[in-house]
GROMACS .gro file of C-alpha atoms in nm:
model
  319
    1MET     CA    1  -0.294  -3.701   2.692
    2ARG     CA    2  -0.137  -3.573   2.370
    3GLY     CA    3   0.102  -3.834   2.237
    4VAL     CA    4   0.420  -3.703   2.074
    5VAL     CA    5   0.617  -3.967   1.884
    6PHE     CA    6   0.970  -3.907   1.754
    7LEU     CA    7   1.074  -4.127   1.462
    8VAL     CA    8   1.453  -4.161   1.493
    9PHE     CA    9   1.726  -4.331   1.291
   10ASP     CA   10   2.100  -4.385   1.292
   11GLY     CA   11   2.285  -4.057   1.235
   12MET     CA   12   1.990  -3.840   1.339
   13LYS     CA   13   2.079  -3.491   1.461
   14MET     CA   14   2.062  -3.510   1.840
   15LEU     CA   15   1.935  -3.156   1.894
   16ASP     CA   16   1.658  -3.204   1.637
   17VAL     CA   17   1.504  -3.445   1.888
   18THR     CA   18   1.614  -3.318   2.227
   19GLY     CA   19   1.533  -2.952   2.149
   20PRO     CA   20   1.164  -3.003   2.065
   21ALA     CA   21   1.134  -3.276   2.330
   22GLU     CA   22   1.250  -3.031   2.596
   23VAL     CA   23   0.984  -2.783   2.483
   24PHE     CA   24   0.710  -3.045   2.529
   25ALA     CA   25   0.858  -3.163   2.859
   26GLU     CA   26   0.877  -2.806   2.989
   27ALA     CA   27   0.517  -2.753   2.879
   28ASN     CA   28   0.417  -3.048   3.096
   29LEU     CA   29   0.573  -2.876   3.397
   30ALA     CA   30   0.350  -2.578   3.319
   31GLY     CA   31   0.034  -2.788   3.299
   32ALA     CA   32   0.031  -2.943   2.952
   33ASP     CA   33  -0.044  -3.310   2.891
   34TYR     CA   34   0.213  -3.451   2.647
   35THR     CA   35   0.350  -3.803   2.648
   36ILE     CA   36   0.677  -3.851   2.459
   37ARG     CA   37   0.785  -4.172   2.286
   38TYR     CA   38   1.069  -4.264   2.054
   39VAL     CA   39   1.043  -4.524   1.779
   40SER     CA   40   1.273  -4.645   1.505
   41ALA     CA   41   1.201  -4.836   1.187
   42SER     CA   42   1.363  -5.151   1.326
   43GLY     CA   43   1.267  -5.108   1.690
   44GLU     CA   44   1.638  -5.108   1.779
   45PRO     CA   45   1.826  -4.825   1.954
   46VAL     CA   46   1.987  -4.570   1.722
   47THR     CA   47   2.319  -4.389   1.727
   48THR     CA   48   2.284  -4.011   1.719
   49SER     CA   49   2.503  -3.751   1.552
   50VAL     CA   50   2.705  -3.707   1.872
   51GLY     CA   51   2.762  -4.080   1.920
   52ILE     CA   52   2.507  -4.131   2.198
   53ARG     CA   53   2.292  -4.441   2.173
   54LEU     CA   54   1.924  -4.355   2.207
   55PRO     CA   55   1.689  -4.629   2.330
   56VAL     CA   56   1.348  -4.649   2.163
   57ASP     CA   57   1.005  -4.770   2.267
   58GLY     CA   58   0.937  -4.984   1.962
   59THR     CA   59   0.852  -4.948   1.594
   60ALA     CA   60   0.598  -4.745   1.401
   61ASP     CA   61   0.368  -5.049   1.407
   62ASP     CA   62   0.360  -5.023   1.786
   63VAL     CA   63   0.201  -4.676   1.767
   64ALA     CA   64  -0.174  -4.718   1.752
   65GLU     CA   65  -0.246  -4.345   1.759
   66ALA     CA   66  -0.050  -4.024   1.805
   67ASP     CA   67  -0.130  -3.657   1.826
   68THR     CA   68   0.203  -3.548   1.675
   69VAL     CA   69   0.471  -3.744   1.491
   70ILE     CA   70   0.811  -3.576   1.452
   71VAL     CA   71   1.079  -3.690   1.208
   72SER     CA   72   1.423  -3.558   1.298
   73GLY     CA   73   1.693  -3.451   1.056
   74GLY     CA   74   2.033  -3.596   0.985
   75ASP     CA   75   2.329  -3.494   0.771
   76ALA     CA   76   2.300  -3.803   0.552
   77LEU     CA   77   1.938  -3.751   0.448
   78PRO     CA   78   2.004  -3.502   0.164
   79LYS     CA   79   2.296  -3.710   0.034
   80LEU     CA   80   2.169  -4.067   0.018
   81PRO     CA   81   1.853  -4.241  -0.093
   82ILE     CA   82   1.620  -4.242   0.206
   83PRO     CA   83   1.615  -4.590   0.361
   84THR     CA   84   1.307  -4.784   0.257
   85ASP     CA   85   1.222  -4.886   0.611
   86LEU     CA   86   1.225  -4.520   0.724
   87VAL     CA   87   0.994  -4.423   0.437
   88GLU     CA   88   0.755  -4.706   0.523
   89ALA     CA   89   0.756  -4.607   0.891
   90ILE     CA   90   0.658  -4.251   0.796
   91ARG     CA   91   0.371  -4.378   0.584
   92VAL     CA   92   0.247  -4.595   0.869
   93LEU     CA   93   0.265  -4.311   1.120
   94GLN     CA   94   0.106  -4.059   0.884
   95GLY     CA   95  -0.218  -4.254   0.895
   96ARG     CA   96  -0.214  -4.265   1.274
   97ALA     CA   97  -0.127  -3.904   1.361
   98ARG     CA   98  -0.313  -3.575   1.370
   99ARG     CA   99   0.002  -3.376   1.288
  100LEU     CA  100   0.314  -3.480   1.100
  101VAL     CA  101   0.630  -3.276   1.161
  102SER     CA  102   0.984  -3.274   1.026
  103ILE     CA  103   1.283  -3.096   1.172
  104CYS     CA  104   1.558  -2.968   0.944
  105THR     CA  105   1.652  -3.230   0.680
  106GLY     CA  106   1.376  -3.458   0.803
  107SER     CA  107   1.181  -3.291   0.522
  108PHE     CA  108   1.375  -3.509   0.276
  109ALA     CA  109   1.231  -3.817   0.445
  110LEU     CA  110   0.879  -3.674   0.436
  111ALA     CA  111   0.922  -3.589   0.068
  112ALA     CA  112   1.050  -3.940  -0.011
  113ALA     CA  113   0.738  -4.079   0.155
  114GLY     CA  114   0.519  -3.859  -0.065
  115VAL     CA  115   0.392  -3.656   0.231
  116LEU     CA  116   0.504  -3.321   0.092
  117SER     CA  117   0.374  -3.367  -0.263
  118GLY     CA  118   0.179  -3.056  -0.361
  119ARG     CA  119   0.255  -2.886  -0.029
  120ARG     CA  120   0.461  -2.592   0.092
  121ALA     CA  121   0.762  -2.688   0.300
  122THR     CA  122   1.097  -2.567   0.428
  123THR     CA  123   1.426  -2.718   0.544
  124HIS     CA  124   1.776  -2.607   0.638
  125TRP     CA  125   1.889  -2.324   0.412
  126ARG     CA  126   2.198  -2.515   0.296
  127VAL     CA  127   1.993  -2.789   0.130
  128ALA     CA  128   1.672  -2.608   0.037
  129GLU     CA  129   1.769  -2.588  -0.331
  130LYS     CA  130   1.855  -2.959  -0.331
  131LEU     CA  131   1.513  -3.042  -0.186
  132ALA     CA  132   1.345  -2.833  -0.455
  133ARG     CA  133   1.544  -3.003  -0.733
  134ALA     CA  134   1.488  -3.353  -0.599
  135HIS     CA  135   1.117  -3.298  -0.541
  136PRO     CA  136   0.979  -3.042  -0.792
  137ASP     CA  137   0.626  -3.119  -0.670
  138VAL     CA  138   0.713  -2.957  -0.335
  139GLN     CA  139   0.687  -2.578  -0.301
  140VAL     CA  140   1.004  -2.511  -0.103
  141GLU     CA  141   1.004  -2.188   0.099
  142ALA     CA  142   1.377  -2.175   0.147
  143ASP     CA  143   1.402  -1.888   0.395
  144ALA     CA  144   1.117  -1.965   0.635
  145LEU     CA  145   1.180  -2.083   0.991
  146PHE     CA  146   0.886  -2.321   0.967
  147VAL     CA  147   0.585  -2.381   0.746
  148GLU     CA  148   0.247  -2.547   0.800
  149ASP     CA  149   0.037  -2.691   0.521
  150GLU     CA  150  -0.279  -2.881   0.612
  151GLY     CA  151  -0.146  -3.055   0.919
  152VAL     CA  152   0.206  -3.113   0.788
  153PHE     CA  153   0.475  -2.901   0.952
  154THR     CA  154   0.834  -2.856   0.835
  155SER     CA  155   1.107  -2.649   0.995
  156ALA     CA  156   1.454  -2.519   0.931
  157GLY     CA  157   1.749  -2.649   1.129
  158VAL     CA  158   1.820  -2.705   1.497
  159SER     CA  159   1.680  -2.410   1.696
  160ALA     CA  160   1.396  -2.361   1.445
  161GLY     CA  161   1.268  -2.701   1.558
  162MET     CA  162   1.225  -2.557   1.907
  163ASP     CA  163   1.044  -2.255   1.760
  164LEU     CA  164   0.806  -2.490   1.583
  165ALA     CA  165   0.754  -2.701   1.896
  166LEU     CA  166   0.671  -2.384   2.090
  167ALA     CA  167   0.422  -2.286   1.821
  168LEU     CA  168   0.257  -2.629   1.852
  169VAL     CA  169   0.237  -2.588   2.229
  170GLU     CA  170   0.065  -2.253   2.183
  171GLN     CA  171  -0.172  -2.406   1.931
  172ASP     CA  172  -0.260  -2.678   2.183
  173HIS     CA  173  -0.262  -2.486   2.511
  174GLY     CA  174  -0.273  -2.115   2.434
  175PRO     CA  175  -0.027  -1.824   2.446
  176ASP     CA  176   0.001  -1.797   2.825
  177LEU     CA  177   0.136  -2.147   2.872
  178ALA     CA  178   0.361  -2.114   2.566
  179ARG     CA  179   0.496  -1.786   2.705
  180THR     CA  180   0.580  -1.961   3.032
  181VAL     CA  181   0.769  -2.231   2.842
  182ALA     CA  182   0.958  -1.972   2.638
  183ARG     CA  183   1.062  -1.784   2.952
  184ASN     CA  184   1.173  -2.099   3.131
  185LEU     CA  185   1.381  -2.215   2.835
  186VAL     CA  186   1.511  -1.861   2.765
  187MET     CA  187   1.362  -1.867   2.417
  188PHE     CA  188   1.224  -1.589   2.203
  189MET     CA  189   0.846  -1.603   2.221
  190GLN     CA  190   0.800  -1.424   1.890
  191ARG     CA  191   0.977  -1.605   1.607
  192PRO     CA  192   0.699  -1.656   1.351
  193GLY     CA  193   0.738  -1.929   1.095
  194GLY     CA  194   0.748  -1.682   0.809
  195GLN     CA  195   1.040  -1.497   0.961
  196SER     CA  196   1.369  -1.528   0.775
  197GLN     CA  197   1.615  -1.796   0.884
  198PHE     CA  198   1.875  -1.517   0.891
  199SER     CA  199   1.899  -1.159   1.005
  200ALA     CA  200   2.123  -0.936   0.795
  201PRO     CA  201   2.433  -0.976   1.019
  202LEU     CA  202   2.408  -1.356   0.988
  203GLN     CA  203   2.382  -1.347   0.610
  204ILE     CA  204   2.726  -1.194   0.567
  205ARG     CA  205   3.077  -1.304   0.647
  206ARG     CA  206   3.245  -1.126   0.934
  207PRO     CA  207   3.429  -0.833   0.769
  208ARG     CA  208   3.808  -0.858   0.766
  209THR     CA  209   3.865  -0.483   0.771
  210PRO     CA  210   3.845  -0.329   1.121
  211ALA     CA  211   3.671  -0.015   0.993
  212LEU     CA  212   3.401  -0.219   0.820
  213ARG     CA  213   3.354  -0.441   1.125
  214GLU     CA  214   3.299  -0.129   1.336
  215VAL     CA  215   3.039   0.003   1.092
  216VAL     CA  216   2.852  -0.329   1.072
  217ASP     CA  217   2.847  -0.364   1.451
  218LEU     CA  218   2.721  -0.008   1.498
  219VAL     CA  219   2.438  -0.043   1.245
  220SER     CA  220   2.330  -0.377   1.390
  221ALA     CA  221   2.334  -0.250   1.748
  222GLN     CA  222   2.165   0.086   1.688
  223PRO     CA  223   1.966   0.086   1.361
  224ALA     CA  224   1.779   0.408   1.450
  225LEU     CA  225   2.088   0.629   1.435
  226ASP     CA  226   2.185   0.839   1.134
  227HIS     CA  227   2.356   0.584   0.913
  228SER     CA  228   2.409   0.775   0.592
  229ALA     CA  229   2.720   0.668   0.403
  230ARG     CA  230   2.886   1.000   0.484
  231THR     CA  231   2.813   0.970   0.857
  232LEU     CA  232   2.935   0.611   0.874
  233ALA     CA  233   3.250   0.692   0.679
  234ALA     CA  234   3.329   0.987   0.905
  235ARG     CA  235   3.282   0.772   1.213
  236VAL     CA  236   3.559   0.532   1.111
  237GLY     CA  237   3.781   0.792   0.945
  238VAL     CA  238   3.754   0.691   0.580
  239SER     CA  239   3.600   0.853   0.275
  240SER     CA  240   3.249   0.765   0.160
  241ARG     CA  241   3.398   0.622  -0.160
  242HIS     CA  242   3.639   0.401   0.033
  243LEU     CA  243   3.360   0.275   0.259
  244ALA     CA  244   3.151   0.190  -0.047
  245ARG     CA  245   3.445  -0.008  -0.187
  246LEU     CA  246   3.481  -0.200   0.141
  247PHE     CA  247   3.111  -0.292   0.139
  248ALA     CA  248   3.125  -0.397  -0.227
  249ASN     CA  249   3.448  -0.599  -0.195
  250GLU     CA  250   3.378  -0.775   0.134
  251LEU     CA  251   2.999  -0.791   0.163
  252GLY     CA  252   2.879  -0.762  -0.194
  253THR     CA  253   2.638  -0.482  -0.116
  254THR     CA  254   2.623  -0.107  -0.056
  255PRO     CA  255   2.612   0.077   0.277
  256ALA     CA  256   2.256   0.191   0.206
  257ARG     CA  257   2.129  -0.157   0.121
  258TYR     CA  258   2.292  -0.306   0.429
  259VAL     CA  259   2.141  -0.040   0.656
  260GLU     CA  260   1.799  -0.094   0.499
  261GLN     CA  261   1.817  -0.470   0.553
  262VAL     CA  262   1.916  -0.433   0.918
  263ARG     CA  263   1.631  -0.189   0.972
  264LEU     CA  264   1.389  -0.427   0.803
  265ASP     CA  265   1.500  -0.712   1.030
  266HIS     CA  266   1.456  -0.489   1.334
  267ALA     CA  267   1.116  -0.367   1.215
  268LYS     CA  268   0.990  -0.721   1.154
  269ALA     CA  269   1.097  -0.827   1.502
  270LEU     CA  270   0.918  -0.529   1.658
  271LEU     CA  271   0.600  -0.588   1.457
  272ASP     CA  272   0.610  -0.959   1.544
  273ALA     CA  273   0.628  -0.858   1.911
  274GLY     CA  274   0.313  -0.648   1.876
  275HIS     CA  275   0.456  -0.296   1.850
  276GLY     CA  276   0.261  -0.034   1.657
  277VAL     CA  277   0.363   0.076   1.310
  278ALA     CA  278   0.459   0.433   1.409
  279GLN     CA  279   0.668   0.319   1.705
  280THR     CA  280   0.834   0.051   1.492
  281ALA     CA  281   0.924   0.304   1.222
  282ARG     CA  282   1.095   0.527   1.479
  283GLU     CA  283   1.281   0.253   1.664
  284ALA     CA  284   1.393   0.075   1.347
  285GLY     CA  285   1.532   0.396   1.200
  286PHE     CA  286   1.290   0.455   0.913
  287GLY     CA  287   1.189   0.791   1.054
  288SER     CA  288   0.829   0.784   0.936
  289SER     CA  289   0.557   0.527   0.890
  290GLU     CA  290   0.526   0.619   0.523
  291THR     CA  291   0.896   0.557   0.455
  292MET     CA  292   0.873   0.217   0.623
  293ARG     CA  293   0.554   0.137   0.435
  294ARG     CA  294   0.723   0.202   0.099
  295VAL     CA  295   1.015  -0.024   0.188
  296PHE     CA  296   0.787  -0.305   0.312
  297VAL     CA  297   0.569  -0.292   0.000
  298ALA     CA  298   0.875  -0.298  -0.225
  299ARG     CA  299   1.036  -0.591  -0.041
  300PHE     CA  300   0.740  -0.800   0.076
  301GLY     CA  301   0.446  -0.686  -0.134
  302ALA     CA  302   0.263  -0.594   0.187
  303SER     CA  303   0.240  -0.292   0.415
  304PRO     CA  304   0.371  -0.316   0.774
  305SER     CA  305   0.013  -0.349   0.900
  306GLU     CA  306  -0.059  -0.628   0.654
  307TYR     CA  307   0.269  -0.800   0.748
  308ARG     CA  308   0.181  -0.783   1.117
  309ALA     CA  309  -0.168  -0.922   1.054
  310ARG     CA  310  -0.023  -1.204   0.846
  311MET     CA  311   0.217  -1.300   1.124
  312SER     CA  312  -0.026  -1.261   1.412
  313THR     CA  313  -0.187  -1.603   1.380
  314SER     CA  314  -0.067  -1.808   1.678
  315VAL     CA  315   0.311  -1.766   1.693
  316GLY     CA  316   0.341  -1.778   1.320
  317LEU     CA  317   0.193  -2.105   1.198
  318ARG     CA  318   0.114  -2.056   0.835
  319SER     CA  319  -0.180  -2.223   0.674
   0.00000   0.00000   0.00000
């Protein structure tokens, strides 16, 4: 049996625990062998972010051995000194676990315990800069969904914790079982850890102007269409100059840059799913493999083929 231990505390984000726990529980229904336990520093039940009291099975000292220890996040962790008893519990569990994992702001607790010193790590995008300032010895990869560095795993917020749990299931039991879990939980199978926490539409505010909203929705839905500034402007009945002003004023970018970013997001998703470079270039709207290659090299320092190879290990665990 593979023991999964969640270290919880008052104010912990409920979904940071229940999301990954559901992934492991669903894996058991598909033939995996996880046991799930919950411990707190005091051994007392904790109150979650939604006000539910969560019973626990004991303290860190009660865990003789674990395959995976998961530290959840909580809104207070980036704001306050990490409680001493939580730090000590992490240090105890680190010596008794094969893998140590944090979800969202749980990375602040790992960093306070010295676990992340000299390692790569990520956290929720809102507090990534704060983590980097507070712990300059940690190499913070602010935009990654999740990161692995020598047996220590950190993830971005909420749903990214489920992505990481699914990656751990695949690491333990192979892609077929992980794919079954993803289907049953209606999850994306291919969300590699190195993928951005945001696609282009999520990085921008919803445009106020109806014409700009129509353009943004069209580009996002059908990136392979002709999306030159002139074509987009004609579609919504404005001049190219006026459309450029709308993009600059509301989104802080140009039509061309926005279209390129959406196409990049689409191309990365297709490559992550195993599509060929030529097919990806067509479906993402780049037109040719060479055009897409130039954009990838300029943005990522790697060709599409190199990007796909880099992301093909498991479901994106980075080592």
